[in-house]
XYZ file of C-alpha atoms in Angstrom:
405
model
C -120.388 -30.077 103.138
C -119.145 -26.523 103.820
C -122.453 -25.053 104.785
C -124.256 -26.865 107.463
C -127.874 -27.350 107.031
C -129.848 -25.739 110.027
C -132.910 -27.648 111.419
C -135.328 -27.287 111.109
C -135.649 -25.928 107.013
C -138.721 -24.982 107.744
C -139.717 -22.110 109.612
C -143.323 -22.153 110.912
C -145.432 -19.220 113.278
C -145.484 -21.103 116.283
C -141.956 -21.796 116.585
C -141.701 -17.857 117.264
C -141.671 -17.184 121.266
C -141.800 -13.426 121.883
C -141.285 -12.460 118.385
C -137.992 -14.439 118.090
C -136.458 -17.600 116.101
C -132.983 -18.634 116.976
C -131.079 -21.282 115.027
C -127.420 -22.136 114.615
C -125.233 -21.487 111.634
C -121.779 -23.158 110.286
C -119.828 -23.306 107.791
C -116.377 -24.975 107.094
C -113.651 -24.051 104.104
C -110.059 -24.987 103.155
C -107.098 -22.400 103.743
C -107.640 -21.215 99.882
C -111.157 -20.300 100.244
C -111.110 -18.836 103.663
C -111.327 -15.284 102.196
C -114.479 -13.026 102.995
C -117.366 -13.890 105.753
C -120.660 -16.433 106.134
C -123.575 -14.171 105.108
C -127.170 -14.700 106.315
C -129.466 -12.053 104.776
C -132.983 -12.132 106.382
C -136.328 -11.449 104.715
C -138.647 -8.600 104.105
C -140.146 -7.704 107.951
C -137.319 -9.230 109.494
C -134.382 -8.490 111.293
C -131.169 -10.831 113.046
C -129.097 -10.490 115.834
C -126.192 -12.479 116.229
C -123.966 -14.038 119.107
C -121.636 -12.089 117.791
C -123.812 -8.647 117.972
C -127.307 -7.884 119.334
C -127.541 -4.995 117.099
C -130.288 -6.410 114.740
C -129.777 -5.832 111.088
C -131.127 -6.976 107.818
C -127.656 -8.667 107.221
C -125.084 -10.370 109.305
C -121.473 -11.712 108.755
C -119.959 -14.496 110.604
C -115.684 -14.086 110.038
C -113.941 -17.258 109.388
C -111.606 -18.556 111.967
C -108.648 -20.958 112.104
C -109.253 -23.961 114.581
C -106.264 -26.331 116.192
C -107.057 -28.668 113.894
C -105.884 -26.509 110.642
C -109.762 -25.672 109.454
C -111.438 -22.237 108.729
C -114.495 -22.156 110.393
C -116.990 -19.733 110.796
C -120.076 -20.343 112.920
C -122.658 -18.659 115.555
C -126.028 -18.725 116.560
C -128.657 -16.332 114.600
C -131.973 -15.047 115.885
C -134.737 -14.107 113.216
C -137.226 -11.100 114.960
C -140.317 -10.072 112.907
C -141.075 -6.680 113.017
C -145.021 -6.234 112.871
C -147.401 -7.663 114.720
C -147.273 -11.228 113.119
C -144.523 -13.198 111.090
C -144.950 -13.542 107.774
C -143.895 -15.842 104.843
C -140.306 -15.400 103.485
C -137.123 -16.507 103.197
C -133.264 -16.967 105.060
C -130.734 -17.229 102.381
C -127.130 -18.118 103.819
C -123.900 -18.029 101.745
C -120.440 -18.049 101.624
C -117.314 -16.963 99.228
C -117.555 -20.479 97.727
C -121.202 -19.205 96.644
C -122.668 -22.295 98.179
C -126.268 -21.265 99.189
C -128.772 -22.704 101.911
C -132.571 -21.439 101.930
C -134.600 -21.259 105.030
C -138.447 -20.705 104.302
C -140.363 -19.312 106.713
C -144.102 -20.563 106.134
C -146.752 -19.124 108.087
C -150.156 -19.476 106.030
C -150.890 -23.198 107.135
C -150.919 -21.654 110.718
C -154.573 -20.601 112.155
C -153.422 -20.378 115.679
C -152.469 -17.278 117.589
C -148.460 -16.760 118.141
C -147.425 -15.839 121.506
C -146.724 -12.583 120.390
C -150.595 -11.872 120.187
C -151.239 -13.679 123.398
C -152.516 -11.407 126.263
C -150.454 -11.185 129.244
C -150.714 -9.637 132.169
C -147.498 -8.038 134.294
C -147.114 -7.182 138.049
C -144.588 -5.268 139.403
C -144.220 -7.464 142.833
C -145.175 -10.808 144.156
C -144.361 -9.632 147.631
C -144.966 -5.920 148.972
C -143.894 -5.095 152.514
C -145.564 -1.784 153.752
C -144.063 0.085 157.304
C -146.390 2.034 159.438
C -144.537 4.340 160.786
C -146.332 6.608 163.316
C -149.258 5.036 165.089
C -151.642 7.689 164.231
C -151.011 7.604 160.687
C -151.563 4.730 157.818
C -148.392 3.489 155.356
C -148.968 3.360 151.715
C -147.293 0.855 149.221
C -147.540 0.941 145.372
C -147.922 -1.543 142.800
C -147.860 -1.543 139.037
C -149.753 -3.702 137.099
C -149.997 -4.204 133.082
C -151.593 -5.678 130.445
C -150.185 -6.757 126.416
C -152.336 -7.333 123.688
C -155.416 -7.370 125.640
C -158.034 -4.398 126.798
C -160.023 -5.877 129.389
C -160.687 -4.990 132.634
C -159.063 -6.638 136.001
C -160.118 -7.130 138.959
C -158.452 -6.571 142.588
C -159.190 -7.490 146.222
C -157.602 -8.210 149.253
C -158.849 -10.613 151.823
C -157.531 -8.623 154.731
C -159.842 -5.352 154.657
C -159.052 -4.255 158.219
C -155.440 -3.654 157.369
C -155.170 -3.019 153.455
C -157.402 -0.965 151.278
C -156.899 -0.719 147.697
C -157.568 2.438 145.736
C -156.150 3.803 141.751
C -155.816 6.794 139.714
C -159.103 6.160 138.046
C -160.637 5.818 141.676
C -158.862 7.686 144.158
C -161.108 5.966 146.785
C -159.863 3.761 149.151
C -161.874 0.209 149.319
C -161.241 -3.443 149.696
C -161.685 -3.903 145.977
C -161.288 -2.054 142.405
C -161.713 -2.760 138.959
C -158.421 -0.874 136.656
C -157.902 -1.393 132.885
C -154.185 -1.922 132.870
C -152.501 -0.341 130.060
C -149.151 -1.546 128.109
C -147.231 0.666 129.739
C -148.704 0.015 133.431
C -151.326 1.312 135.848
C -150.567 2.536 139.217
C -152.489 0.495 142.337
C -152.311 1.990 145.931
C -152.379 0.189 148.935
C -152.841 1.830 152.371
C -151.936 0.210 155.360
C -153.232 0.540 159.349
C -153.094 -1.502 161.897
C -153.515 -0.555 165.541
C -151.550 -3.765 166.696
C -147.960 -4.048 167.148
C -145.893 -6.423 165.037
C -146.639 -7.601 161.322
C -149.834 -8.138 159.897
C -150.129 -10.526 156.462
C -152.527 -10.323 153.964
C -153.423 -11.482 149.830
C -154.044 -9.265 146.838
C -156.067 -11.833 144.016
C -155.826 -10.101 140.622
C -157.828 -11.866 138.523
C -158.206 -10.967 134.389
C -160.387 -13.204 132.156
C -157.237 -14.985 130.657
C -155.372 -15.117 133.544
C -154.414 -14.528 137.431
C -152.103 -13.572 139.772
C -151.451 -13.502 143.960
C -149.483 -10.447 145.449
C -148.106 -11.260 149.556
C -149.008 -8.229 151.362
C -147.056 -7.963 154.385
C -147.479 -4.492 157.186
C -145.496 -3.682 160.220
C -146.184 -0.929 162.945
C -142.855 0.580 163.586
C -142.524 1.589 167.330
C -140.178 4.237 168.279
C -138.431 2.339 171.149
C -136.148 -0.679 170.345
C -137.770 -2.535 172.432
C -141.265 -2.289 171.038
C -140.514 -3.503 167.791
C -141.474 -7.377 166.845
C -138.895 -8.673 164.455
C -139.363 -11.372 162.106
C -140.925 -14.866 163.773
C -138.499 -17.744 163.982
C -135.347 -15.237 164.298
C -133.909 -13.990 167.321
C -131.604 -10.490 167.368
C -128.254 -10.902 167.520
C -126.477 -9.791 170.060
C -122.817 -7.870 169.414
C -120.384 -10.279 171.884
C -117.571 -7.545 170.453
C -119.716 -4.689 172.610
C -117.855 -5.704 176.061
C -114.672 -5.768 174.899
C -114.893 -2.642 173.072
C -116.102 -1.174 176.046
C -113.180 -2.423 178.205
C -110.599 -1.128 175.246
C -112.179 2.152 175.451
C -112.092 2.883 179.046
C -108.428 1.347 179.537
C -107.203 3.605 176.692
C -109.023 6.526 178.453
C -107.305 5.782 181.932
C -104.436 5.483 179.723
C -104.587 9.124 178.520
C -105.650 10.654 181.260
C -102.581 9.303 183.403
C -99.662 10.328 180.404
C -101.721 13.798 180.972
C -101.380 14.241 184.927
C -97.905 12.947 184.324
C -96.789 15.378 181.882
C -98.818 18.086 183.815
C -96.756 17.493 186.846
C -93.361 17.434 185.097
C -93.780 20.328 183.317
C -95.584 22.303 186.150
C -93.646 25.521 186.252
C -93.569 25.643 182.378
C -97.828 25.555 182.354
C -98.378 27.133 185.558
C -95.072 29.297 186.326
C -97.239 31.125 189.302
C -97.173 28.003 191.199
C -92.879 27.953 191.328
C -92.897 31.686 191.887
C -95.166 31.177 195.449
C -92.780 28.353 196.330
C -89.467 30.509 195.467
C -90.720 33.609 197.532
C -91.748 31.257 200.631
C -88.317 29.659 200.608
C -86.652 33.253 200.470
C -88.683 34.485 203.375
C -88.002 31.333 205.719
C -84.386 31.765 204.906
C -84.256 35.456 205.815
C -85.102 34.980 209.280
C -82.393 35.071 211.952
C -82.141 31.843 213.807
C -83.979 31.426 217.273
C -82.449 30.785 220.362
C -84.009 28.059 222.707
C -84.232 29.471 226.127
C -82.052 27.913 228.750
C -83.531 24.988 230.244
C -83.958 25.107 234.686
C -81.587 22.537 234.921
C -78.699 24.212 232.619
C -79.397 27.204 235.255
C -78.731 24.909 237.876
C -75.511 23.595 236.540
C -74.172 26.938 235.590
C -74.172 28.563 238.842
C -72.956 25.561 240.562
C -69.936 25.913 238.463
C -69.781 29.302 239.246
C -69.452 28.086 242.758
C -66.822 25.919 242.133
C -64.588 27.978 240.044
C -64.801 31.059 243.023
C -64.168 28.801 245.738
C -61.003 27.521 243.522
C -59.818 30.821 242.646
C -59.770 32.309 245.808
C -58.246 29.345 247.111
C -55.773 29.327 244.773
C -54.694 33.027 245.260
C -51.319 33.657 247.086
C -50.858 34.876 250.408
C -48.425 37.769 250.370
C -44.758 36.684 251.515
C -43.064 37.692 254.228
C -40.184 39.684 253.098
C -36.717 37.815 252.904
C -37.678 34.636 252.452
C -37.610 33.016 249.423
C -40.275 31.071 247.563
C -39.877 27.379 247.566
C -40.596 25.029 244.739
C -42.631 22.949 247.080
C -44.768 25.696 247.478
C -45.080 26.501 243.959
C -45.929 22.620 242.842
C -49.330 22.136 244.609
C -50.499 24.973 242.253
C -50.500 22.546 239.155
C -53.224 20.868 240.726
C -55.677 23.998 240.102
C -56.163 23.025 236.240
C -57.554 19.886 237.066
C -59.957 21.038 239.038
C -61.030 23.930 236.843
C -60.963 21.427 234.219
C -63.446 19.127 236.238
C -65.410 22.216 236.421
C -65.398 23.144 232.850
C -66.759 19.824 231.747
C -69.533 20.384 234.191
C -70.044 24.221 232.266
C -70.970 22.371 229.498
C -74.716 22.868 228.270
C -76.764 20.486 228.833
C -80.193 19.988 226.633
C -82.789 17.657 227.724
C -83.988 16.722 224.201
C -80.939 16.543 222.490
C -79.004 12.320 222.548
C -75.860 13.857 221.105
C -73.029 13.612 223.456
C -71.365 17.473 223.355
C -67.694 17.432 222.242
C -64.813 17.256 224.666
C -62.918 20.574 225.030
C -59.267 20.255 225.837
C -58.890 21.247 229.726
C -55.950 23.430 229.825
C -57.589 26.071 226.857
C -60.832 26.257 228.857
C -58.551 27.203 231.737
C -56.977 29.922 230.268
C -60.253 30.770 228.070
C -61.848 31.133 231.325
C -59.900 31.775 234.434
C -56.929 33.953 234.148
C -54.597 33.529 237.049
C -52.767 36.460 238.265
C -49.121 36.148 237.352
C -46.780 35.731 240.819
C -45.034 38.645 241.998
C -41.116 38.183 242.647
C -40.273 38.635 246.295
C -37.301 40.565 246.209
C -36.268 39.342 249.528
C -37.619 36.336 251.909
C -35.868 33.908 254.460
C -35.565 30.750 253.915
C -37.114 30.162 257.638
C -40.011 32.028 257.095
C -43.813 30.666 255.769
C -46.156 32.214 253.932
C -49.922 31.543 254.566
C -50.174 29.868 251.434
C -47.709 27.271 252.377
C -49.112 26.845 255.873
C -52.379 26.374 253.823
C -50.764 24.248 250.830
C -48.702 22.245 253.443
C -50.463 21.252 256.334
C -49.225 19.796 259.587
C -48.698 16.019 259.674
């Protein structure tokens, strides 16, 4: 069979649910007859959407398809929508390029019954409705929308919690624990104030009733508090705490240390670059110091003491030392002459002993070599040349040089 017959045939008012009929369609050709579309052509007061579409029209084409299995198929599901405010008799005619036909009635006159369509019903916006207070002086307000379909009667609302929520409309701008609205199609406006002068959340019920029908709104109110720790939250929860907050904390302040180091680091390297007054000072204080003349340390008592004993030591040897004047004709021995080698030893012992000595200093003062501090020193007369002496004859420094065994 190429078409397949929908079920049911026959189309009756109360198989309508909000104004709509759906049903399935199918049909199935062979490769020569797949040209053109499945056709379904609705009645006068009718309109169809399609699975395909949702754009309802008057007429709707289903395309033809090949499947795996080498048939043409075209199929879909079709909703009939009446237009006014009941369905009426009429018929579905579906077709195809084979002009095979299939006739859906729609049959409404053995129906006495209401459709759904002509039902009232009645809308509200929200089943729950949270309201914040949020200054403790001053009331919160919540809205709520209510609306009514093929009925004009009047509802009534209440609330069973009077000391927090009062209930007022456009038609009564009052605010009381009940009100009586006719809800239009399109919706009526109900205002709810809240006030509590408790802290946390305070529940309540709003019972809209209508004489077909009624409904239960949660109202739930909260007094806001401005500190943190005057605010209730929600019962059975606890906050949760952020376990990332000490860490963070620690990041932040070791990255801080971190910076502020780098900075006195670079600041100190690059000192005279940022603050070139700083290298000047130092420059000019190191020129000054090195412009004085170097100080001498007064002589110490004791290198008084040793000086003029050396002085002592190096008259007494000089005038020692000095030549008597020869007697004339005699000559001047070489024994006479040797004992005078022994004077640079002496003077020698006595230079060492010239030496300065410092009480504070460890160093031990270099050696000087004895016969330059001689001659630095003491200068000894150069000998005169006797033109004459006798060889008998003794001069005093002989006697003196040479004394008696």
């Amino acid at each position: 069979m190429p078409i397949r017959q929908p079920v049911p045939t026959i189309i009756r008012a109360d198989d309508f649910h909000d104004k709509a009929f759906s049903f399935p369609v199918e049909s199935i050709v062979g490769p020569e007859w797949m040209i053109g579309n499945l056709v379904v052509n609705a009645p006068e007061g009718y309109l169809l959407t399609t699975s395909l579409t949702t754009e309802p029209k008057q007429t709707q084409d289903f395309p033809y398809k090949k499947h795996p299995n080498g048939q043409w198929i075209a199929e879909g599901t079709v909703t009939l929508l009446f237009t006014g405010d009941r369905p009426t008799s009429g018929k579905i005619v579906i077709h195809n390029s084979l002009d095979e036909k299939i006739v859906l009635t729609v049959d409404t006159s053995a129906n006495t019954s209401l459709t759904i369509s002509e039902k009232p019903e009645l809308t509200v916006s929200d089943s729950v409705l949270t309201i914040m207070q949020s200054s403790a002086d001053r009331p919160g307000f919540g809205l709520l929308t209510i609306a009514q379909t093929n009925a004009n009667t009047p509802v009534s609302i209440s609330t069973d919690s009077p000391d927090y929520f009062l209930l007022a409309s456009d038609s009564r701008p009052t605010f009381g624990p009940s009100i009586l609205v006719v809800p239009s199609a399109t919706g009526t406006y109900v205002h709810i104030r809240y006030f509590s002068g408790k802290r946390g959340r305070q529940k309540g019920h709003l019972r809209i009733e209508a004489p077909y029908t009624s409904e239960t709104v949660i109202l739930e109110g909260q007094k806001m508090s401005l500190l943190p720790s005057l605010r209730t939250g929600v019962v059975g929860t606890k906050p949760v705490s952020d376990t990332n907050t000490p860490a963070r904390k620690w990041w932040i302040t070791g990255l801080t240390v971190g910076l502020l180091a780098a900075l006195a680091v670079v600041s100190y390297t690059f000192k005279c670059q940022l603050f070139p007054s700083l290298c000047q000072d130092r420059t000019a204080s190191q020129v000054t110091t090195s412009d004085e003349p170097p100080r001498l340390k007064p002589a110490s008592t004791t290198d008084t003491l040793a000086n003029s004993e050396l002085d002592k030591v190096i008259r007494s040897t000089i005038s020692s030392s000095v030549p008597a004047p020869q007697v004339e004709g005699r000559p001047v021995s070489q024994s006479a002459i040797a004992p005078v080698n022994k004077v640079p030893q002496q003077m020698s012992t006595a230079n060492v002993v010239n030496e300065p000595i410092r009480v504070e200093s460890t160093k031990t003062p270099p050696k000087v070599k004895s016969r330059q501090t001689v001659d630095n020193q003491v200068k000894v007369p150069p000998k005169r040349r006797q033109d004459s002496a006798t060889a008998d004859e003794e001069s005093e420094l002989e006697k003196a040089l040479n004394p008696p065994d």
